[in-house]
Amino acid sequence: MSRATALSRSRARSMNPRRTRHGLINTSLGRGLIQLVSVAAVLALWQVGVEMGWVSAFMVGAPRQILKVLVDGIVSGSLLVDTYYTVVEAVLGFVIGTALGSFAGLALWYSPLVARLTEPFLIAINSVPKIAFGPIVILWFGTGLVSKVALAVSLTAIVALIAAYQAAKTADRDLQALLLTLGADKNQVFFNLVVPSSLPAIIATFHINIGFGLVGAVVGEFISSERGLGHLIFTASGLYDLNTVWAGLFMLMLIGFLLYFVIDFIERRLLPWKEAATANAFHV
Amino acid sequence: MAQDIQLRLRSIRKSFDGQNGRIDVLKGVDFDVYERDFVSIIGPSGCGKSTVFNIVAGLLAPDDGDIIYRHERVSNLRGRVGYMMQRDLLFPWRTVLENIMLGPEMQRLPKAEARDNAMEYLNTFGLAGVENAYPKMLSGGMRQRVALIRTLLTDPDILLLDEPFSALDYQTRLYLEGVLVDAVETFNKTVILVTHDIDEAVALSKRVVVLGGKPSQVKSVHQIDLGSRSPVGARSDPHFSEYFHTLCGELDIQTKVKQ
Ligand SMILES: Nc1ncnc2c1ncn2[C@@H]1O[C@H](COP(=O)(O)OP(=O)(O)OP(=O)(O)O)[C@@H](O)[C@H]1O
Ligand SMILES: [Mg+2]
């Protein structure tokens, strides 16, 4: 029995062309290793370039100094405080904006008339670069946390709204018909069909919107602020302190990266039925 | 043997918007369905069988004509029919059991009882053990069975079944035909069945309605009197092939080599 399964398993592996052809590359450890080595190589080249005088440390900074800024900032805690403020602004903006936008977009399903009336306005608002609202938002909401959150909300809400509305509008007509024959009313169709079938599209906007949340927070800080990574980067670049700029950028990247995985985790939690489908995907 | 008429369709007309103007699909369809009847509708592909069901179930409005239910003119039978559509229409985010429980859930019926019924059906239909799987993991035949159970569980007066067995292998099909016949006999249901399978229509039905023409009308209605209505028993009845050949003739299918 155990021999039979072992045999069939080894046969399955040898019949899978990807595994055998690329070997180590297709394991996550192998891929991670390659990625790490690439990053290390770029950083080493950069450091060597600066030390050999190929490039100016004044204009591009240097990895070793950047690391020092990072370590000093973490030890003193000032970098962590800036990071904390930016994360709070971005996440608040993301959550509020995405929630508001998604609810509004789904709610438009209830009234095709209202939806059709508002559609051109949504497209118009969406086509304005929301960053341009920045100065007004600061005027209205002050230079503190609220204005950054508001800016992030304005960026994320419209994305979520349009995605949610599109998805709700295209919910399967036959499934709707089926629910109606089973005696469902409009609210039941909404909660049992429109919401769940729009969920994948809405969750897909999370990935985009977490980035927009950060954009809103950082741009708000650029315009006017006392704290945050945007503030740090903006003031440091005014002083030609490139190493601090890079340190700030590195922290932003790290945040974006971590938030992306958090979203990924949430997605898998919310859509177990999608997981079931992709687990058996064909090799194309 | 006077029978009460449960459902009467009178001069049902329906046309659709096509690429070159309106296309007439149904040109006055008339037929009756008795209490506890088992009627099959056969006809060429695209003749409007599913359209008739959509009209009866209230998903489409007819252009003209009357639907009379137990001597009363009604606009449709929404809420009184269980409609199993041609696509299995399982909700991908619901498990098998959750899909089956849709009807009771929408009608806000007590959960526990419906659940017990559902589990019993799952056993009868050979689906025990997959109740927590998502539809994506099932074979076509399994999905069809799930859709059929969902329809039966709502316990309607009339079942509208649009090719419920078309994706099944012959063995499972015979078995489930038997299950269906038993279930409708036990629970006194009326069934209207659309099928492409003349064999199936003869074996299961009390009467067969043939649609034909362009646009479609009822071409003929055939009374089927076989000794047995179990799937295998009916097929071995001496009169079975007679009915079979007659219906093939109605559909212009050649069954005998011409001299
Ligand atoms: N919503 C619709 N809009 C336009 N045309 C339609 C619509 N529904 C059906 N039709 C047309 O009406 C005709 C009958 O369709 P219907 O689905 O009722 O056929 P059918 O007899 O069930 O066919 P099949 O046996 O292949 O399932 C077809 O020509 C189809 O193209
Ligand atoms: Mg059809």
Coordinates of C-alpha atoms and ligand atoms in Angstrom, one line a residue:
Chain A
M1 CA 0.0 0.0 0.0
S2 CA 2.6 2.6 1.1
R3 CA 4.9 1.3 -1.7
A4 CA 2.1 1.9 -4.2
T5 CA 1.5 5.5 -3.1
A6 CA 5.3 6.2 -3.1
L7 CA 5.5 4.8 -6.6
S8 CA 2.6 6.8 -7.9
R9 CA 4.0 9.9 -6.2
S10 CA 7.4 9.6 -7.8
R11 CA 5.7 8.9 -11.1
A12 CA 3.6 12.0 -10.7
R13 CA 6.7 14.1 -10.1
S14 CA 8.6 12.8 -13.1
M15 CA 5.6 13.4 -15.3
N16 CA 5.3 17.0 -14.3
P17 CA 7.6 18.7 -16.8
R18 CA 8.1 21.9 -14.8
R19 CA 9.5 20.2 -11.8
T20 CA 12.2 18.3 -13.6
R21 CA 13.2 20.9 -16.0
H22 CA 13.9 23.7 -13.6
G23 CA 14.6 21.8 -10.4
L24 CA 15.5 24.1 -7.5
I25 CA 14.2 27.2 -9.2
N26 CA 10.6 26.0 -8.7
T27 CA 10.9 25.6 -5.0
S28 CA 10.1 28.8 -3.0
L29 CA 13.4 28.4 -1.2
G30 CA 15.3 28.4 -4.5
R31 CA 13.5 31.4 -5.8
G32 CA 14.0 33.4 -2.5
L33 CA 17.7 32.6 -2.7
I34 CA 18.0 33.9 -6.3
Q35 CA 16.1 37.1 -5.3
L36 CA 18.3 37.7 -2.3
V37 CA 21.5 37.2 -4.2
S38 CA 20.3 39.6 -6.9
V39 CA 19.6 42.3 -4.4
A40 CA 22.9 41.8 -2.6
A41 CA 24.7 42.0 -5.9
V42 CA 23.1 45.3 -6.8
L43 CA 23.8 46.8 -3.4
A44 CA 27.5 45.6 -3.5
L45 CA 27.9 47.1 -7.0
W46 CA 26.4 50.3 -5.8
Q47 CA 28.7 50.4 -2.7
V48 CA 31.8 49.6 -4.8
G49 CA 30.8 52.2 -7.4
V50 CA 30.7 54.9 -4.7
E51 CA 33.9 53.9 -3.1
M52 CA 35.7 53.7 -6.4
G53 CA 34.4 57.2 -7.3
W54 CA 32.4 56.0 -10.3
V55 CA 29.3 57.7 -9.0
S56 CA 28.9 60.5 -6.6
A57 CA 27.8 59.6 -3.0
F58 CA 26.4 63.1 -2.7
M59 CA 23.9 62.5 -5.6
V60 CA 23.0 58.8 -5.1
G61 CA 23.9 58.0 -1.5
A62 CA 25.6 54.9 -0.4
P63 CA 24.3 51.6 0.9
R64 CA 26.5 51.5 4.0
Q65 CA 25.4 55.0 5.0
I66 CA 21.8 54.2 4.3
L67 CA 22.1 51.2 6.6
K68 CA 23.6 53.4 9.3
V69 CA 20.6 55.9 9.0
L70 CA 18.2 53.0 9.2
V71 CA 19.9 51.5 12.3
D72 CA 20.3 54.9 14.0
G73 CA 16.6 55.8 13.3
I74 CA 15.4 52.5 14.6
V75 CA 17.6 52.7 17.7
S76 CA 16.6 56.2 18.5
G77 CA 13.0 55.4 17.6
S78 CA 12.5 58.4 15.4
L79 CA 12.2 56.4 12.2
L80 CA 9.7 54.1 13.8
V81 CA 7.6 57.0 14.9
D82 CA 7.5 58.4 11.3
T83 CA 6.7 54.9 10.0
Y84 CA 3.9 54.5 12.5
Y85 CA 2.3 57.8 11.5
T86 CA 2.4 57.0 7.8
V87 CA 1.1 53.5 8.3
V88 CA -1.8 54.7 10.4
E89 CA -2.7 57.4 7.8
A90 CA -2.4 54.9 4.9
V91 CA -4.3 52.1 6.6
L92 CA -7.1 54.4 7.9
G93 CA -7.4 56.0 4.5
F94 CA -7.4 52.6 2.8
V95 CA -10.0 51.0 5.1
I96 CA -12.4 54.0 5.2
G97 CA -12.1 54.7 1.5
T98 CA -12.4 51.1 0.3
A99 CA -15.3 50.5 2.6
L100 CA -17.2 53.6 1.7
G101 CA -16.5 53.1 -2.0
S102 CA -17.5 49.4 -2.0
F103 CA -20.7 50.0 -0.1
A104 CA -21.7 52.8 -2.4
G105 CA -20.8 50.8 -5.5
L106 CA -22.8 47.8 -4.4
A107 CA -25.7 50.0 -3.3
L108 CA -26.0 51.4 -6.8
W109 CA -27.2 47.9 -7.9
Y110 CA -30.5 48.6 -6.1
S111 CA -31.4 51.5 -8.4
P112 CA -30.3 51.3 -12.1
L113 CA -31.8 54.8 -12.5
V114 CA -29.6 56.4 -9.8
A115 CA -26.6 54.4 -11.2
R116 CA -27.2 55.7 -14.7
L117 CA -27.6 59.3 -13.4
T118 CA -24.3 59.2 -11.4
E119 CA -22.2 57.3 -13.9
P120 CA -20.9 60.3 -15.8
F121 CA -20.0 62.1 -12.6
L122 CA -18.1 59.1 -11.3
I123 CA -16.1 58.9 -14.6
A124 CA -15.4 62.7 -14.4
I125 CA -14.2 62.5 -10.8
N126 CA -12.2 59.4 -11.5
S127 CA -10.4 61.2 -14.4
V128 CA -9.2 64.0 -12.2
P129 CA -5.8 63.3 -10.6
K130 CA -6.9 63.2 -7.0
I131 CA -3.5 64.4 -5.8
A132 CA -4.5 67.8 -7.2
F133 CA -7.1 68.0 -4.4
G134 CA -4.2 67.9 -1.9
P135 CA -3.9 71.7 -1.2
I136 CA -7.7 72.0 -0.7
V137 CA -7.8 69.0 1.5
I138 CA -5.0 70.5 3.7
L139 CA -7.0 73.8 3.8
W140 CA -10.2 72.0 4.9
F141 CA -8.8 69.4 7.2
G142 CA -5.7 71.1 8.6
T143 CA -2.1 69.8 8.6
G144 CA -2.7 66.9 11.0
L145 CA -3.6 63.3 10.5
V146 CA -7.2 63.9 9.2
S147 CA -6.1 65.7 6.0
K148 CA -3.8 62.7 5.0
V149 CA -6.5 60.2 5.7
A150 CA -8.9 62.3 3.7
L151 CA -6.6 62.4 0.8
A152 CA -6.1 58.7 0.9
V153 CA -9.8 58.2 1.1
S154 CA -10.4 60.3 -2.0
L155 CA -7.9 58.1 -3.9
T156 CA -9.2 54.8 -2.7
A157 CA -12.9 55.3 -2.5
I158 CA -13.4 56.0 -6.2
V159 CA -11.4 52.9 -7.3
A160 CA -13.4 50.7 -5.0
L161 CA -16.7 52.3 -6.0
I162 CA -16.2 51.8 -9.7
A163 CA -15.0 48.2 -9.3
A164 CA -17.8 47.3 -6.9
Y165 CA -20.5 48.8 -9.2
Q166 CA -19.2 47.1 -12.3
A167 CA -19.1 43.8 -10.6
A168 CA -22.5 44.2 -9.1
K169 CA -23.9 45.2 -12.5
T170 CA -22.6 42.0 -14.1
A171 CA -23.8 39.5 -11.5
D172 CA -24.9 36.4 -13.3
R173 CA -28.5 36.9 -14.7
D174 CA -29.3 33.2 -14.6
L175 CA -28.3 32.9 -10.9
Q176 CA -30.6 35.9 -10.3
A177 CA -33.4 34.1 -12.1
L178 CA -32.8 31.0 -10.1
L179 CA -33.0 32.9 -6.8
L180 CA -36.2 34.5 -7.9
T181 CA -37.8 31.1 -8.7
L182 CA -36.7 29.9 -5.3
G183 CA -38.8 32.8 -3.8
A184 CA -36.0 35.3 -3.0
D185 CA -36.8 39.0 -2.6
K186 CA -34.6 41.8 -3.8
N187 CA -32.6 42.0 -0.5
Q188 CA -32.0 38.3 -0.6
V189 CA -30.7 38.5 -4.2
F190 CA -28.4 41.3 -3.1
F191 CA -26.9 39.5 -0.1
N192 CA -26.8 36.0 -1.6
L193 CA -25.7 36.8 -5.1
V194 CA -24.6 40.4 -5.7
V195 CA -22.4 40.8 -2.7
P196 CA -20.6 37.4 -2.9
S197 CA -20.2 37.5 -6.7
S198 CA -18.7 41.0 -6.5
L199 CA -16.3 40.1 -3.7
P200 CA -13.5 38.9 -5.8
A201 CA -13.5 42.2 -7.8
I202 CA -13.7 44.2 -4.6
I203 CA -10.8 42.3 -3.0
A204 CA -8.8 42.7 -6.2
T205 CA -9.0 46.5 -5.6
F206 CA -7.5 46.0 -2.1
H207 CA -4.1 45.4 -3.7
I208 CA -4.3 48.6 -5.7
N209 CA -5.8 50.6 -3.0
I210 CA -3.3 49.8 -0.3
G211 CA -0.8 51.4 -2.6
F212 CA -3.1 54.4 -3.1
G213 CA -3.5 54.7 0.6
L214 CA 0.3 55.1 0.9
V215 CA 0.3 57.6 -2.0
G216 CA -2.4 59.7 -0.2
A217 CA -0.5 59.6 3.1
V218 CA 2.9 60.5 1.7
V219 CA 1.7 63.2 -0.7
G220 CA -0.3 64.8 2.2
E221 CA 2.9 64.7 4.2
F222 CA 4.8 66.3 1.4
I223 CA 2.4 69.2 1.3
S224 CA 2.3 70.0 4.9
S225 CA 3.2 67.9 8.0
E226 CA 5.4 67.6 11.1
R227 CA 5.8 63.8 11.0
G228 CA 5.7 60.7 8.8
L229 CA 7.9 59.1 6.2
G230 CA 6.8 61.6 3.6
H231 CA 7.8 64.4 5.9
L232 CA 11.2 62.7 6.5
I233 CA 11.9 62.2 2.8
F234 CA 10.8 65.7 1.9
T235 CA 12.9 67.5 4.4
A236 CA 15.9 65.3 3.9
S237 CA 15.9 65.8 0.1
G238 CA 15.8 69.6 0.8
L239 CA 19.0 69.1 2.7
Y240 CA 20.5 66.9 0.0
D241 CA 20.6 64.1 2.6
L242 CA 20.2 61.3 0.0
N243 CA 20.9 58.5 2.5
T244 CA 17.9 59.5 4.7
V245 CA 15.7 59.8 1.6
W246 CA 16.7 56.2 0.7
A247 CA 16.1 55.0 4.2
G248 CA 12.6 56.6 4.1
L249 CA 11.9 55.0 0.7
F250 CA 13.1 51.7 2.0
M251 CA 10.7 51.8 4.9
L252 CA 7.8 52.7 2.5
M253 CA 8.7 49.8 0.4
L254 CA 8.8 47.5 3.4
I255 CA 5.4 48.7 4.5
G256 CA 3.9 48.3 1.1
F257 CA 5.3 44.8 0.9
L258 CA 4.0 43.7 4.3
L259 CA 0.6 45.2 3.7
Y260 CA 0.4 43.4 0.4
F261 CA 0.9 40.1 2.2
V262 CA -1.7 41.0 4.8
I263 CA -4.2 41.6 2.0
D264 CA -3.2 38.4 0.3
F265 CA -3.9 36.5 3.6
I266 CA -7.3 38.3 4.0
E267 CA -8.2 37.4 0.4
R268 CA -7.5 33.7 0.9
R269 CA -9.6 33.8 4.1
L270 CA -12.6 35.5 2.4
L271 CA -12.6 33.5 -0.8
P272 CA -12.0 29.8 0.1
W273 CA -14.0 28.7 -2.9
K274 CA -11.5 30.5 -5.2
E275 CA -8.7 28.6 -3.6
A276 CA -10.4 25.4 -4.4
A277 CA -10.5 26.3 -8.0
T278 CA -6.9 27.5 -8.4
A279 CA -5.4 24.6 -6.5
N280 CA -6.0 22.4 -9.5
A281 CA -5.0 24.9 -12.2
F282 CA -3.6 23.5 -15.4
H283 CA 0.0 24.2 -16.4
V284 CA -0.3 26.5 -19.5
Chain B
M1 CA -61.0 8.4 -15.6
A2 CA -61.9 12.1 -15.7
Q3 CA -58.8 14.0 -14.7
D4 CA -58.6 17.5 -13.2
I5 CA -56.6 19.9 -15.1
Q6 CA -53.9 21.5 -13.0
L7 CA -52.3 23.8 -15.5
R8 CA -53.5 24.9 -18.8
L9 CA -51.5 26.9 -21.3
R10 CA -53.5 28.7 -24.0
S11 CA -52.1 30.3 -27.1
I12 CA -48.8 31.3 -25.6
R13 CA -46.9 33.5 -28.0
K14 CA -43.4 34.8 -27.6
S15 CA -40.9 36.5 -29.9
F16 CA -37.4 37.8 -29.3
D17 CA -35.3 40.6 -30.7
G18 CA -33.0 39.1 -33.2
Q19 CA -30.3 40.6 -35.4
N20 CA -32.8 41.1 -38.2
G21 CA -35.9 42.3 -36.3
R22 CA -38.2 40.2 -34.1
I23 CA -38.0 36.4 -34.3
D24 CA -41.2 34.5 -33.5
V25 CA -40.3 31.5 -31.3
L26 CA -43.7 30.4 -30.0
K27 CA -46.8 30.8 -32.2
G28 CA -49.6 29.9 -29.9
V29 CA -48.6 27.0 -27.7
D30 CA -51.6 25.1 -26.1
F31 CA -51.4 22.1 -23.8
D32 CA -52.9 20.9 -20.5
V33 CA -51.2 19.3 -17.5
Y34 CA -53.3 17.2 -15.2
E35 CA -53.0 16.8 -11.5
R36 CA -50.2 14.4 -10.7
D37 CA -49.3 14.3 -14.4
F38 CA -45.9 13.5 -15.9
V39 CA -45.6 15.3 -19.1
S40 CA -42.5 15.3 -21.3
I41 CA -41.9 18.0 -23.9
I42 CA -39.8 17.1 -26.9
G43 CA -38.8 19.0 -30.0
P44 CA -35.8 20.0 -32.0
S45 CA -33.1 22.2 -30.4
G46 CA -34.0 25.8 -30.4
C47 CA -37.7 25.3 -30.8
G48 CA -38.5 27.1 -27.5
K49 CA -38.8 24.4 -24.9
S50 CA -36.8 26.3 -22.3
T51 CA -38.7 29.5 -23.3
V52 CA -42.0 27.8 -22.3
F53 CA -40.5 26.9 -18.9
N54 CA -39.2 30.5 -18.4
I55 CA -42.7 31.8 -19.1
V56 CA -44.4 29.4 -16.7
A57 CA -41.8 30.1 -14.0
G58 CA -42.3 33.8 -14.4
L59 CA -38.9 34.7 -15.7
L60 CA -40.2 35.8 -19.1
A61 CA -43.5 37.5 -19.8
P62 CA -45.4 36.0 -22.8
D63 CA -46.3 38.4 -25.6
D64 CA -49.8 36.9 -25.6
G65 CA -51.8 34.0 -24.2
D66 CA -53.1 32.7 -20.8
I67 CA -51.8 30.6 -18.0
I68 CA -54.6 29.0 -16.1
Y69 CA -53.8 27.3 -12.8
R70 CA -56.5 25.3 -11.1
H71 CA -59.2 27.2 -13.0
E72 CA -57.7 30.5 -12.2
R73 CA -56.0 32.9 -14.6
V74 CA -52.5 33.7 -13.3
S75 CA -49.7 35.7 -14.8
N76 CA -47.2 33.0 -13.9
L77 CA -46.4 30.3 -11.4
R78 CA -43.5 32.0 -9.6
G79 CA -43.3 30.5 -6.1
R80 CA -45.4 27.4 -7.1
V81 CA -42.9 25.7 -9.3
G82 CA -39.5 24.2 -8.8
Y83 CA -37.5 25.0 -11.9
M84 CA -34.3 23.1 -12.7
M85 CA -32.7 25.0 -15.5
Q86 CA -30.6 23.6 -18.2
R87 CA -27.4 25.1 -16.7
D88 CA -26.8 23.6 -13.3
L89 CA -26.5 27.1 -11.8
L90 CA -24.7 26.2 -8.6
F91 CA -23.3 29.1 -6.6
P92 CA -19.5 28.7 -6.7
W93 CA -19.0 30.2 -3.2
R94 CA -21.5 27.9 -1.6
T95 CA -20.8 24.3 -0.7
V96 CA -22.9 21.5 -2.0
L97 CA -25.1 21.5 1.1
E98 CA -25.4 25.3 1.1
N99 CA -26.4 25.2 -2.5
I100 CA -29.1 22.7 -1.8
M101 CA -30.4 24.7 1.2
L102 CA -30.9 27.8 -0.9
G103 CA -34.7 27.2 -1.4
P104 CA -35.6 26.8 2.3
E105 CA -33.2 29.6 3.1
M106 CA -34.9 32.0 0.7
Q107 CA -38.3 31.0 2.1
R108 CA -37.0 31.4 5.6
L109 CA -38.0 27.9 6.6
P110 CA -36.7 26.2 9.7
K111 CA -33.1 25.1 9.0
A112 CA -32.8 21.9 11.0
E113 CA -35.6 20.1 9.2
A114 CA -34.5 21.2 5.8
R115 CA -31.0 20.0 6.6
D116 CA -32.2 16.5 7.5
N117 CA -34.2 16.3 4.3
A118 CA -31.2 17.5 2.3
M119 CA -28.9 14.9 3.8
E120 CA -31.4 12.2 3.0
Y121 CA -31.6 13.3 -0.6
L122 CA -27.8 13.4 -0.8
N123 CA -27.7 9.8 0.3
T124 CA -30.4 8.7 -2.1
F125 CA -28.6 10.4 -5.0
G126 CA -25.3 8.9 -4.2
L127 CA -23.7 12.1 -3.0
A128 CA -23.1 11.3 0.6
G129 CA -19.8 12.7 1.7
V130 CA -19.5 15.6 -0.7
E131 CA -21.9 18.0 1.1
N132 CA -19.0 20.2 2.2
A133 CA -17.2 20.3 -1.2
Y134 CA -17.4 23.3 -3.5
P135 CA -19.1 22.8 -6.9
K136 CA -15.8 23.3 -8.7
M137 CA -14.6 20.0 -7.4
L138 CA -17.6 18.0 -8.7
S139 CA -18.1 16.2 -12.0
G140 CA -20.8 17.4 -14.4
G141 CA -23.1 14.6 -13.4
M142 CA -22.7 15.3 -9.7
R143 CA -23.4 19.0 -10.3
Q144 CA -26.6 18.0 -12.1
R145 CA -27.7 15.8 -9.2
V146 CA -27.0 18.6 -6.8
A147 CA -29.2 21.0 -8.9
L148 CA -31.9 18.4 -9.0
I149 CA -31.9 17.9 -5.2
R150 CA -32.1 21.7 -4.8
T151 CA -35.2 21.7 -6.9
L152 CA -36.9 18.8 -5.1
L153 CA -36.1 20.2 -1.7
T154 CA -38.3 23.3 -2.3
D155 CA -41.3 20.9 -2.4
P156 CA -43.2 22.7 -5.1
D157 CA -46.5 21.6 -6.7
I158 CA -45.1 21.4 -10.1
L159 CA -41.5 20.4 -11.1
L160 CA -40.1 22.0 -14.3
L161 CA -37.1 19.9 -15.2
D162 CA -35.0 21.1 -18.2
E163 CA -32.9 18.2 -19.3
P164 CA -32.0 17.1 -15.8
F165 CA -30.2 14.0 -16.8
S166 CA -28.4 15.1 -19.9
A167 CA -24.9 15.0 -18.4
L168 CA -25.2 11.6 -16.7
D169 CA -23.8 8.3 -17.7
Y170 CA -26.5 5.7 -18.7
Q171 CA -26.3 3.7 -15.4
T172 CA -26.7 6.7 -13.2
R173 CA -29.4 8.1 -15.4
L174 CA -31.5 4.9 -15.2
Y175 CA -31.0 4.9 -11.4
L176 CA -32.0 8.6 -11.0
E177 CA -34.9 8.3 -13.4
G178 CA -36.2 5.6 -11.0
V179 CA -35.5 7.9 -8.0
L180 CA -37.4 10.7 -9.7
V181 CA -40.4 8.5 -10.6
D182 CA -40.6 7.1 -7.1
A183 CA -40.3 10.6 -5.5
V184 CA -43.1 12.1 -7.6
E185 CA -45.4 9.1 -7.0
T186 CA -44.8 9.2 -3.2
F187 CA -45.1 13.0 -2.9
N188 CA -47.9 13.4 -5.5
K189 CA -45.9 15.9 -7.6
T190 CA -46.6 17.0 -11.1
V191 CA -43.7 16.9 -13.4
I192 CA -43.0 18.6 -16.7
L193 CA -39.8 17.4 -18.2
V194 CA -37.9 18.7 -21.2
T195 CA -35.7 16.1 -22.7
H196 CA -33.8 15.4 -25.9
D197 CA -34.0 11.7 -25.2
I198 CA -37.1 10.1 -26.7
D199 CA -36.3 6.9 -24.9
E200 CA -36.4 8.7 -21.6
A201 CA -39.6 10.6 -22.5
V202 CA -41.4 7.3 -23.3
A203 CA -40.2 5.5 -20.3
L204 CA -41.1 8.1 -17.7
S205 CA -44.0 10.0 -19.0
K206 CA -47.8 9.6 -18.9
R207 CA -48.0 11.9 -21.8
V208 CA -45.6 13.4 -24.4
V209 CA -46.0 16.8 -26.0
V210 CA -44.2 17.3 -29.3
L211 CA -43.3 20.8 -30.3
G212 CA -42.6 21.6 -33.9
G213 CA -42.8 24.0 -36.7
K214 CA -41.2 27.4 -37.2
P215 CA -42.4 29.2 -35.1
S216 CA -43.3 26.4 -32.7
Q217 CA -46.7 25.0 -31.9
V218 CA -47.8 21.8 -30.3
K219 CA -47.6 19.3 -33.1
S220 CA -49.2 16.4 -31.2
V221 CA -49.8 15.0 -27.7
H222 CA -49.2 11.3 -27.1
Q223 CA -50.7 9.3 -24.3
I224 CA -48.2 6.7 -23.1
D225 CA -49.7 3.5 -21.5
L226 CA -47.0 1.1 -20.4
G227 CA -47.4 -1.6 -17.8
S228 CA -44.6 -0.3 -15.8
R229 CA -43.1 3.1 -15.3
S230 CA -39.9 2.0 -13.7
P231 CA -37.1 3.0 -16.0
V232 CA -36.0 -0.6 -16.9
G233 CA -39.5 -2.1 -16.7
A234 CA -40.9 0.5 -19.1
R235 CA -38.1 0.0 -21.6
S236 CA -38.7 -3.7 -21.7
D237 CA -42.5 -3.3 -22.2
P238 CA -43.6 -4.8 -25.6
H239 CA -45.3 -1.5 -26.6
F240 CA -42.2 0.6 -25.8
S241 CA -40.6 0.5 -29.2
E242 CA -44.0 1.3 -30.9
Y243 CA -44.2 4.6 -29.0
F244 CA -40.5 5.2 -29.6
H245 CA -40.9 4.9 -33.4
T246 CA -44.0 7.0 -33.5
L247 CA -42.2 9.8 -31.6
C248 CA -39.2 9.5 -33.8
G249 CA -41.5 9.8 -36.8
E250 CA -42.9 13.0 -35.3
L251 CA -39.5 14.5 -35.0
D252 CA -38.6 13.3 -38.6
I253 CA -36.0 11.0 -37.3
Q254 CA -35.4 8.0 -39.7
T255 CA -35.6 4.8 -37.6
K256 CA -36.3 2.2 -40.3
V257 CA -34.4 1.6 -43.5
K258 CA -36.6 2.7 -46.5
Q259 CA -37.5 -0.1 -49.0
Ligands
LIG1 N1 -33.5 35.9 -24.0 C1 -33.5 35.6 -25.3 N2 -33.2 36.6 -26.2 C2 -33.3 36.3 -27.6 N3 -33.5 35.1 -28.1 C3 -33.8 34.1 -27.3 C4 -33.8 34.3 -25.8 N4 -34.0 33.1 -25.3 C5 -34.2 32.2 -26.3 N5 -34.0 32.8 -27.5 C6 -34.2 32.2 -28.8 O1 -35.4 31.5 -28.8 C7 -35.2 30.2 -29.4 C8 -35.7 29.1 -28.4 O2 -34.8 29.0 -27.4 P1 -35.0 27.9 -26.2 O3 -33.8 28.1 -25.3 O4 -36.3 28.0 -25.6 O5 -34.8 26.6 -27.1 P2 -34.9 25.1 -26.6 O6 -36.0 24.4 -27.3 O7 -34.8 25.0 -25.1 O8 -33.5 24.5 -27.2 P3 -32.5 23.4 -26.6 O9 -33.2 22.1 -26.8 O10 -31.3 23.5 -27.5 O11 -32.3 23.7 -25.2 C9 -33.8 30.1 -29.8 O12 -33.7 30.3 -31.2 C10 -33.1 31.2 -29.0 O13 -32.1 31.7 -29.8
MG2 MG -33.4 24.5 -23.8

